Amino acid sequence: MDVFPVPDLPEIRPGDSLAALIDERVDLRPDDVVCVASTVVSKAEDRIADLDAFPAGPRAHDLAAGLERATGEEKDPRFAQAVLAESADLLMEAPFLLTETNFGHVTVNAGIDRSNVRGGDLLLLPEAPTESAARIETGLDADRVVVTDTCGRPFRHGQRGVAIGWAGIPAARDWRGERDREGRELGVTVQAVVDELAAAANLVAGEGAGGTPAVVVRGFEFGDHAGSDALFRDVEGDFVRQALHEWSFE
Ligand code: GDP
Ligand code: MN
Ligand code: MN
Ligand code: MN
């Protein structure tokens, strides 16, 4: 498998066609997986926003005050309001806002970014990243697209890339029912393939000023397995989320 960046992409502006910009810079093959950092998908979709667009209501003021108490840092209630607007569920209120985005991805601050943003205070995640991925795929010679974000994680230090949207490839590869080397049947393993591709791509994309938001994964074979698009857990089956809810809102 080869993983290489798309060279010489410009600063992405609202209205840009990412597919066209990528397609003219690399000779893509149909089975390439093109991984695109959500940062540039958001820029192309004009998800740049100013804090002034989010006048804080009472809930946002409460959240900001709670965050200030927990962290000793000054917090802008308008930022809390932006997070609320981008979220379907609030899992933790302090010492940071852990939320489920409106499209089902659980992350800190609804994934709102303040790095690599030009022309505004905030960069919101794409509204519907799976639709974004499908749109980009339509314009590319490659048939598989993953939209990624850099994301923190519980239990471990350090951030890594995850998939927040995908097209042309199932999210996961189901090994259940297949056998290991000893002939034992696998009972639980569903491999989050798009996250693993996103992590590899994110490693190549980097986090700073590198200017490489699109990465091609060439030579990845999904193989002869059942696929699944379930990546985000439902609340009913998410015991960690249930425990967090009990702990933070008791
Ligand atoms: P995120 O992981 O989606 O939040 O994106 P990052 O802010 O970590 O950026 C990922 C990569 O994209 C880094 O190499 C950045 O330098 C690069 N990048 C961000 N915005 C742009 C842009 O508008 N144009 C180009 N060419 N690169 C960008
Ligand atoms: Mn960023
Ligand atoms: Mn981000
Ligand atoms: Mn990143």
mmCIF file of C-alpha atoms and ligand atoms in Angstrom:
data_model
loop_
_atom_site.group_PDB
_atom_site.id
_atom_site.type_symbol
_atom_site.label_atom_id
_atom_site.label_comp_id
_atom_site.label_asym_id
_atom_site.label_seq_id
_atom_site.Cartn_x
_atom_site.Cartn_y
_atom_site.Cartn_z
ATOM 1 C CA MET A 1 0.000 0.000 0.000
ATOM 2 C CA ASP A 2 1.325 3.467 -0.885
ATOM 3 C CA VAL A 3 0.253 6.602 0.938
ATOM 4 C CA PHE A 4 1.272 9.897 -0.651
ATOM 5 C CA PRO A 5 0.107 13.530 -0.507
ATOM 6 C CA VAL A 6 -1.486 15.450 -3.378
ATOM 7 C CA PRO A 7 1.142 18.112 -4.166
ATOM 8 C CA ASP A 8 0.797 21.894 -4.495
ATOM 9 C CA LEU A 9 -2.786 22.424 -3.360
ATOM 10 C CA PRO A 10 -3.533 26.140 -2.835
ATOM 11 C CA GLU A 11 -5.242 27.774 0.129
ATOM 12 C CA ILE A 12 -8.813 26.505 -0.233
ATOM 13 C CA ARG A 13 -11.553 29.139 -0.514
ATOM 14 C CA PRO A 14 -15.335 28.960 -0.292
ATOM 15 C CA GLY A 15 -16.796 27.589 -3.516
ATOM 16 C CA ASP A 16 -13.611 25.824 -4.643
ATOM 17 C CA SER A 17 -14.063 22.400 -6.221
ATOM 18 C CA LEU A 18 -11.788 20.127 -4.234
ATOM 19 C CA ALA A 19 -12.376 17.330 -6.713
ATOM 20 C CA ALA A 20 -11.134 19.461 -9.622
ATOM 21 C CA LEU A 21 -8.144 20.776 -7.661
ATOM 22 C CA ILE A 22 -7.127 17.241 -6.657
ATOM 23 C CA ASP A 23 -7.860 15.626 -10.001
ATOM 24 C CA GLU A 24 -5.635 18.027 -11.937
ATOM 25 C CA ARG A 25 -2.674 17.376 -9.628
ATOM 26 C CA VAL A 26 -2.539 13.600 -9.505
ATOM 27 C CA ASP A 27 -3.162 10.811 -11.971
ATOM 28 C CA LEU A 28 -5.736 8.868 -9.979
ATOM 29 C CA ARG A 29 -6.719 5.241 -10.421
ATOM 30 C CA PRO A 30 -10.283 4.014 -9.824
ATOM 31 C CA ASP A 31 -9.394 1.978 -6.726
ATOM 32 C CA ASP A 32 -7.399 4.772 -5.052
ATOM 33 C CA VAL A 33 -8.780 6.014 -1.753
ATOM 34 C CA VAL A 34 -8.532 9.803 -1.578
ATOM 35 C CA CYS A 35 -8.507 11.051 2.011
ATOM 36 C CA VAL A 36 -9.331 14.726 2.468
ATOM 37 C CA ALA A 37 -8.870 16.690 5.699
ATOM 38 C CA SER A 38 -12.184 18.093 6.902
ATOM 39 C CA THR A 39 -10.470 21.457 7.312
ATOM 40 C CA VAL A 40 -10.370 21.994 3.548
ATOM 41 C CA VAL A 41 -13.789 20.420 2.976
ATOM 42 C CA SER A 42 -15.158 22.975 5.462
ATOM 43 C CA LYS A 43 -13.331 25.827 3.740
ATOM 44 C CA ALA A 44 -14.685 24.793 0.329
ATOM 45 C CA GLU A 45 -18.198 24.534 1.802
ATOM 46 C CA ASP A 46 -17.864 27.950 3.460
ATOM 47 C CA ARG A 47 -18.186 26.653 7.017
ATOM 48 C CA ILE A 48 -16.056 29.589 8.200
ATOM 49 C CA ALA A 49 -17.841 31.557 10.892
ATOM 50 C CA ASP A 50 -17.347 34.475 13.244
ATOM 51 C CA LEU A 51 -18.043 34.264 16.958
ATOM 52 C CA ASP A 52 -20.429 37.201 16.519
ATOM 53 C CA ALA A 53 -22.735 34.888 14.571
ATOM 54 C CA PHE A 54 -23.380 32.986 17.835
ATOM 55 C CA PRO A 55 -24.890 35.359 20.418
ATOM 56 C CA ALA A 56 -24.789 33.365 23.645
ATOM 57 C CA GLY A 57 -27.997 32.261 25.313
ATOM 58 C CA PRO A 58 -28.343 31.371 29.015
ATOM 59 C CA ARG A 59 -27.191 27.767 28.515
ATOM 60 C CA ALA A 60 -24.006 28.869 26.726
ATOM 61 C CA HIS A 61 -23.292 31.389 29.511
ATOM 62 C CA ASP A 62 -23.685 28.610 32.107
ATOM 63 C CA LEU A 63 -21.426 26.272 30.174
ATOM 64 C CA ALA A 64 -18.724 28.929 29.719
ATOM 65 C CA ALA A 65 -18.856 29.779 33.427
ATOM 66 C CA GLY A 66 -18.530 26.088 34.324
ATOM 67 C CA LEU A 67 -15.566 25.705 31.989
ATOM 68 C CA GLU A 68 -13.903 28.762 33.525
ATOM 69 C CA ARG A 69 -14.348 27.304 37.016
ATOM 70 C CA ALA A 70 -12.943 23.948 35.911
ATOM 71 C CA THR A 71 -9.969 25.242 33.933
ATOM 72 C CA GLY A 72 -9.135 28.655 35.404
ATOM 73 C CA GLU A 73 -9.080 29.971 31.835
ATOM 74 C CA GLU A 74 -11.266 32.637 30.276
ATOM 75 C CA LYS A 75 -13.982 31.149 28.035
ATOM 76 C CA ASP A 76 -16.064 32.947 25.420
ATOM 77 C CA PRO A 77 -19.760 32.094 25.849
ATOM 78 C CA ARG A 78 -20.219 32.637 22.103
ATOM 79 C CA PHE A 79 -17.879 29.700 21.486
ATOM 80 C CA ALA A 80 -20.031 27.537 23.781
ATOM 81 C CA GLN A 81 -23.058 28.717 21.788
ATOM 82 C CA ALA A 82 -21.369 27.663 18.522
ATOM 83 C CA VAL A 83 -20.649 24.232 20.007
ATOM 84 C CA LEU A 84 -24.290 23.873 21.092
ATOM 85 C CA ALA A 85 -25.474 24.863 17.619
ATOM 86 C CA GLU A 86 -23.286 22.179 16.051
ATOM 87 C CA SER A 87 -24.264 19.457 18.529
ATOM 88 C CA ALA A 88 -27.061 16.946 18.930
ATOM 89 C CA ASP A 89 -25.979 15.794 22.404
ATOM 90 C CA LEU A 90 -23.732 17.047 25.194
ATOM 91 C CA LEU A 91 -21.805 14.214 26.904
ATOM 92 C CA MET A 92 -19.517 16.228 29.215
ATOM 93 C CA GLU A 93 -19.736 19.873 30.309
ATOM 94 C CA ALA A 94 -16.372 20.179 32.011
ATOM 95 C CA PRO A 95 -13.415 20.436 31.882
ATOM 96 C CA PHE A 96 -14.226 20.488 28.171
ATOM 97 C CA LEU A 97 -17.323 20.185 26.017
ATOM 98 C CA LEU A 98 -17.610 16.636 24.701
ATOM 99 C CA THR A 99 -20.456 16.520 22.212
ATOM 100 C CA GLU A 100 -22.062 14.487 19.510
ATOM 101 C CA THR A 101 -22.164 16.492 16.296
ATOM 102 C CA ASN A 102 -25.385 16.812 14.354
ATOM 103 C CA PHE A 103 -24.126 14.051 12.038
ATOM 104 C CA GLY A 104 -23.287 11.599 14.839
ATOM 105 C CA HIS A 105 -19.545 11.956 15.486
ATOM 106 C CA VAL A 106 -18.499 12.321 19.145
ATOM 107 C CA THR A 107 -15.680 14.806 19.662
ATOM 108 C CA VAL A 108 -14.549 17.775 21.764
ATOM 109 C CA ASN A 109 -16.161 21.151 20.907
ATOM 110 C CA ALA A 110 -18.180 19.567 18.068
ATOM 111 C CA GLY A 111 -14.917 19.502 16.110
ATOM 112 C CA ILE A 112 -14.864 23.286 15.717
ATOM 113 C CA ASP A 113 -11.344 24.266 14.730
ATOM 114 C CA ARG A 114 -9.379 27.424 15.303
ATOM 115 C CA SER A 115 -6.179 26.364 13.537
ATOM 116 C CA ASN A 116 -5.539 26.763 9.803
ATOM 117 C CA VAL A 117 -8.558 29.113 9.491
ATOM 118 C CA ARG A 118 -8.435 32.216 7.280
ATOM 119 C CA GLY A 119 -11.145 34.866 7.060
ATOM 120 C CA GLY A 120 -13.013 34.052 10.268
ATOM 121 C CA ASP A 121 -12.711 33.031 13.920
ATOM 122 C CA LEU A 122 -13.974 29.476 13.571
ATOM 123 C CA LEU A 123 -14.086 26.593 11.168
ATOM 124 C CA LEU A 124 -17.098 24.338 11.680
ATOM 125 C CA LEU A 125 -16.985 20.710 10.533
ATOM 126 C CA PRO A 126 -18.797 19.983 7.266
ATOM 127 C CA GLU A 127 -22.549 19.772 7.839
ATOM 128 C CA ALA A 128 -22.851 16.263 6.352
ATOM 129 C CA PRO A 129 -19.388 14.817 5.695
ATOM 130 C CA THR A 130 -20.666 11.642 4.066
ATOM 131 C CA GLU A 131 -22.493 13.780 1.506
ATOM 132 C CA SER A 132 -19.318 15.833 1.107
ATOM 133 C CA ALA A 133 -17.349 12.648 0.435
ATOM 134 C CA ALA A 134 -19.901 11.517 -2.149
ATOM 135 C CA ARG A 135 -19.780 14.907 -3.879
ATOM 136 C CA ILE A 136 -15.980 14.888 -4.040
ATOM 137 C CA GLU A 137 -15.951 11.290 -5.297
ATOM 138 C CA THR A 138 -18.251 12.202 -8.188
ATOM 139 C CA GLY A 139 -15.660 14.657 -9.495
ATOM 140 C CA LEU A 140 -12.637 12.379 -9.123
ATOM 141 C CA ASP A 141 -11.200 9.566 -11.213
ATOM 142 C CA ALA A 142 -10.865 7.665 -7.925
ATOM 143 C CA ASP A 143 -13.976 5.879 -6.660
ATOM 144 C CA ARG A 144 -13.307 5.994 -2.937
ATOM 145 C CA VAL A 145 -13.166 9.068 -0.696
ATOM 146 C CA VAL A 146 -12.739 9.488 3.060
ATOM 147 C CA VAL A 147 -13.171 12.817 4.868
ATOM 148 C CA THR A 148 -10.924 12.897 7.940
ATOM 149 C CA ASP A 149 -10.459 14.937 11.071
ATOM 150 C CA THR A 150 -7.775 14.986 13.713
ATOM 151 C CA CYS A 151 -9.412 13.922 16.914
ATOM 152 C CA GLY A 152 -8.431 13.278 20.530
ATOM 153 C CA ARG A 153 -9.430 10.076 22.274
ATOM 154 C CA PRO A 154 -10.266 8.859 25.746
ATOM 155 C CA PHE A 155 -7.784 6.645 27.640
ATOM 156 C CA ARG A 156 -4.769 7.569 25.498
ATOM 157 C CA HIS A 157 -2.694 10.703 25.007
ATOM 158 C CA GLY A 158 -2.273 12.109 21.537
ATOM 159 C CA GLN A 159 -4.572 12.815 18.644
ATOM 160 C CA ARG A 160 -4.944 10.852 15.434
ATOM 161 C CA GLY A 161 -6.964 10.903 12.230
ATOM 162 C CA VAL A 162 -10.470 9.480 12.125
ATOM 163 C CA ALA A 163 -13.033 9.224 9.355
ATOM 164 C CA ILE A 164 -16.067 11.474 9.657
ATOM 165 C CA GLY A 165 -17.478 10.779 6.183
ATOM 166 C CA TRP A 166 -16.860 8.251 3.436
ATOM 167 C CA ALA A 167 -18.061 7.249 -0.013
ATOM 168 C CA GLY A 168 -17.435 4.292 -2.292
ATOM 169 C CA ILE A 169 -16.182 2.094 0.530
ATOM 170 C CA PRO A 170 -17.939 0.543 3.525
ATOM 171 C CA ALA A 171 -16.928 2.027 6.864
ATOM 172 C CA ALA A 172 -16.038 -1.323 8.346
ATOM 173 C CA ARG A 173 -14.916 -4.794 7.398
ATOM 174 C CA ASP A 174 -16.741 -7.560 9.171
ATOM 175 C CA TRP A 175 -14.559 -10.519 10.173
ATOM 176 C CA ARG A 176 -17.295 -12.212 12.167
ATOM 177 C CA GLY A 177 -17.882 -15.768 11.095
ATOM 178 C CA GLU A 178 -14.394 -16.003 9.583
ATOM 179 C CA ARG A 179 -11.735 -18.196 11.161
ATOM 180 C CA ASP A 180 -8.376 -17.488 12.759
ATOM 181 C CA ARG A 181 -5.249 -19.593 12.167
ATOM 182 C CA GLU A 182 -6.409 -22.167 14.696
ATOM 183 C CA GLY A 183 -9.807 -22.536 13.053
ATOM 184 C CA ARG A 184 -11.551 -20.648 15.834
ATOM 185 C CA GLU A 185 -14.514 -18.593 14.635
ATOM 186 C CA LEU A 186 -14.207 -14.814 15.122
ATOM 187 C CA GLY A 187 -17.171 -13.549 17.135
ATOM 188 C CA VAL A 188 -16.780 -9.796 17.508
ATOM 189 C CA THR A 189 -14.195 -8.288 15.182
ATOM 190 C CA VAL A 190 -15.522 -5.541 12.949
ATOM 191 C CA GLN A 191 -12.572 -3.545 11.669
ATOM 192 C CA ALA A 192 -13.106 0.200 11.316
ATOM 193 C CA VAL A 193 -11.378 0.366 7.935
ATOM 194 C CA VAL A 194 -12.139 4.017 7.158
ATOM 195 C CA ASP A 195 -10.635 5.081 10.498
ATOM 196 C CA GLU A 196 -7.483 3.114 9.783
ATOM 197 C CA LEU A 197 -7.202 4.695 6.327
ATOM 198 C CA ALA A 198 -7.862 8.113 7.873
ATOM 199 C CA ALA A 199 -5.138 7.563 10.469
ATOM 200 C CA ALA A 200 -2.581 6.633 7.798
ATOM 201 C CA ALA A 201 -3.566 9.626 5.659
ATOM 202 C CA ASN A 202 -3.510 11.989 8.635
ATOM 203 C CA LEU A 203 0.016 10.837 9.424
ATOM 204 C CA VAL A 204 1.089 11.975 5.959
ATOM 205 C CA ALA A 205 -1.042 15.156 5.965
ATOM 206 C CA GLY A 206 0.488 16.447 9.197
ATOM 207 C CA GLU A 207 -1.063 19.059 11.475
ATOM 208 C CA GLY A 208 0.744 22.305 10.842
ATOM 209 C CA ALA A 209 1.666 24.420 7.842
ATOM 210 C CA GLY A 210 2.531 21.508 5.556
ATOM 211 C CA GLY A 211 -0.248 22.309 3.104
ATOM 212 C CA THR A 212 -1.056 18.675 2.317
ATOM 213 C CA PRO A 213 -4.733 18.198 3.166
ATOM 214 C CA ALA A 214 -5.386 15.506 0.554
ATOM 215 C CA VAL A 215 -3.671 12.140 0.610
ATOM 216 C CA VAL A 216 -3.949 9.203 -1.771
ATOM 217 C CA VAL A 217 -3.957 5.643 -0.457
ATOM 218 C CA ARG A 218 -3.077 3.376 -3.352
ATOM 219 C CA GLY A 219 -3.219 -0.409 -3.290
ATOM 220 C CA PHE A 220 -5.658 -0.936 -0.436
ATOM 221 C CA GLU A 221 -7.886 -3.930 -0.998
ATOM 222 C CA PHE A 222 -11.048 -4.312 1.031
ATOM 223 C CA GLY A 223 -11.048 -8.007 0.216
ATOM 224 C CA ASP A 224 -13.828 -10.527 0.292
ATOM 225 C CA HIS A 225 -15.578 -9.591 3.517
ATOM 226 C CA ALA A 226 -18.980 -8.307 4.481
ATOM 227 C CA GLY A 227 -19.043 -4.520 4.890
ATOM 228 C CA SER A 228 -20.933 -2.236 7.230
ATOM 229 C CA ASP A 229 -21.519 1.512 7.387
ATOM 230 C CA ALA A 230 -22.136 1.589 11.122
ATOM 231 C CA LEU A 231 -19.316 3.611 12.629
ATOM 232 C CA PHE A 232 -21.004 5.872 15.148
ATOM 233 C CA ARG A 233 -22.613 3.980 18.032
ATOM 234 C CA ASP A 234 -26.283 4.456 18.869
ATOM 235 C CA VAL A 235 -26.891 5.752 22.391
ATOM 236 C CA GLU A 236 -28.635 2.475 23.367
ATOM 237 C CA GLY A 237 -25.556 0.404 22.610
ATOM 238 C CA ASP A 238 -23.008 2.927 23.877
ATOM 239 C CA PHE A 239 -22.304 2.015 27.498
ATOM 240 C CA VAL A 240 -19.438 4.475 27.901
ATOM 241 C CA ARG A 241 -21.700 7.318 26.821
ATOM 242 C CA GLN A 242 -24.413 6.144 29.204
ATOM 243 C CA ALA A 243 -21.907 6.046 32.059
ATOM 244 C CA LEU A 244 -20.705 9.556 31.198
ATOM 245 C CA HIS A 245 -24.248 10.851 31.166
ATOM 246 C CA GLU A 246 -24.894 9.407 34.615
ATOM 247 C CA TRP A 247 -21.646 10.824 35.956
ATOM 248 C CA SER A 248 -21.907 14.347 34.562
ATOM 249 C CA PHE A 249 -25.619 15.057 34.922
ATOM 250 C CA GLU A 250 -26.461 13.261 38.168
HETATM 251 P P1 GDP B 1 -7.875 18.764 10.206
HETATM 252 O O1 GDP B 1 -7.099 17.574 10.684
HETATM 253 O O2 GDP B 1 -8.937 18.425 9.208
HETATM 254 O O3 GDP B 1 -8.407 19.605 11.331
HETATM 255 O O4 GDP B 1 -6.863 19.692 9.382
HETATM 256 P P2 GDP B 1 -5.466 20.370 9.850
HETATM 257 O O5 GDP B 1 -5.725 21.781 10.287
HETATM 258 O O6 GDP B 1 -4.731 19.478 10.793
HETATM 259 O O7 GDP B 1 -4.710 20.396 8.460
HETATM 260 C C1 GDP B 1 -4.327 19.202 7.792
HETATM 261 C C2 GDP B 1 -3.355 19.525 6.664
HETATM 262 O O8 GDP B 1 -3.979 20.379 5.721
HETATM 263 C C3 GDP B 1 -2.074 20.261 7.098
HETATM 264 O O9 GDP B 1 -1.014 19.799 6.274
HETATM 265 C C4 GDP B 1 -2.397 21.728 6.774
HETATM 266 O O10 GDP B 1 -1.225 22.483 6.522
HETATM 267 C C5 GDP B 1 -3.200 21.557 5.518
HETATM 268 N N1 GDP B 1 -4.123 22.640 5.168
HETATM 269 C C6 GDP B 1 -5.087 23.210 5.942
HETATM 270 N N2 GDP B 1 -5.779 24.112 5.227
HETATM 271 C C7 GDP B 1 -5.238 24.118 3.977
HETATM 272 C C8 GDP B 1 -5.523 24.831 2.755
HETATM 273 O O11 GDP B 1 -6.444 25.649 2.660
HETATM 274 N N3 GDP B 1 -4.748 24.531 1.669
HETATM 275 C C9 GDP B 1 -3.723 23.624 1.721
HETATM 276 N N4 GDP B 1 -2.999 23.385 0.615
HETATM 277 N N5 GDP B 1 -3.436 22.947 2.838
HETATM 278 C C10 GDP B 1 -4.189 23.190 3.944
HETATM 279 MN MN MN B 2 -7.002 22.149 12.246
HETATM 280 MN MN MN B 3 -10.092 19.529 12.675
HETATM 281 MN MN MN B 4 -5.296 17.676 11.595
#
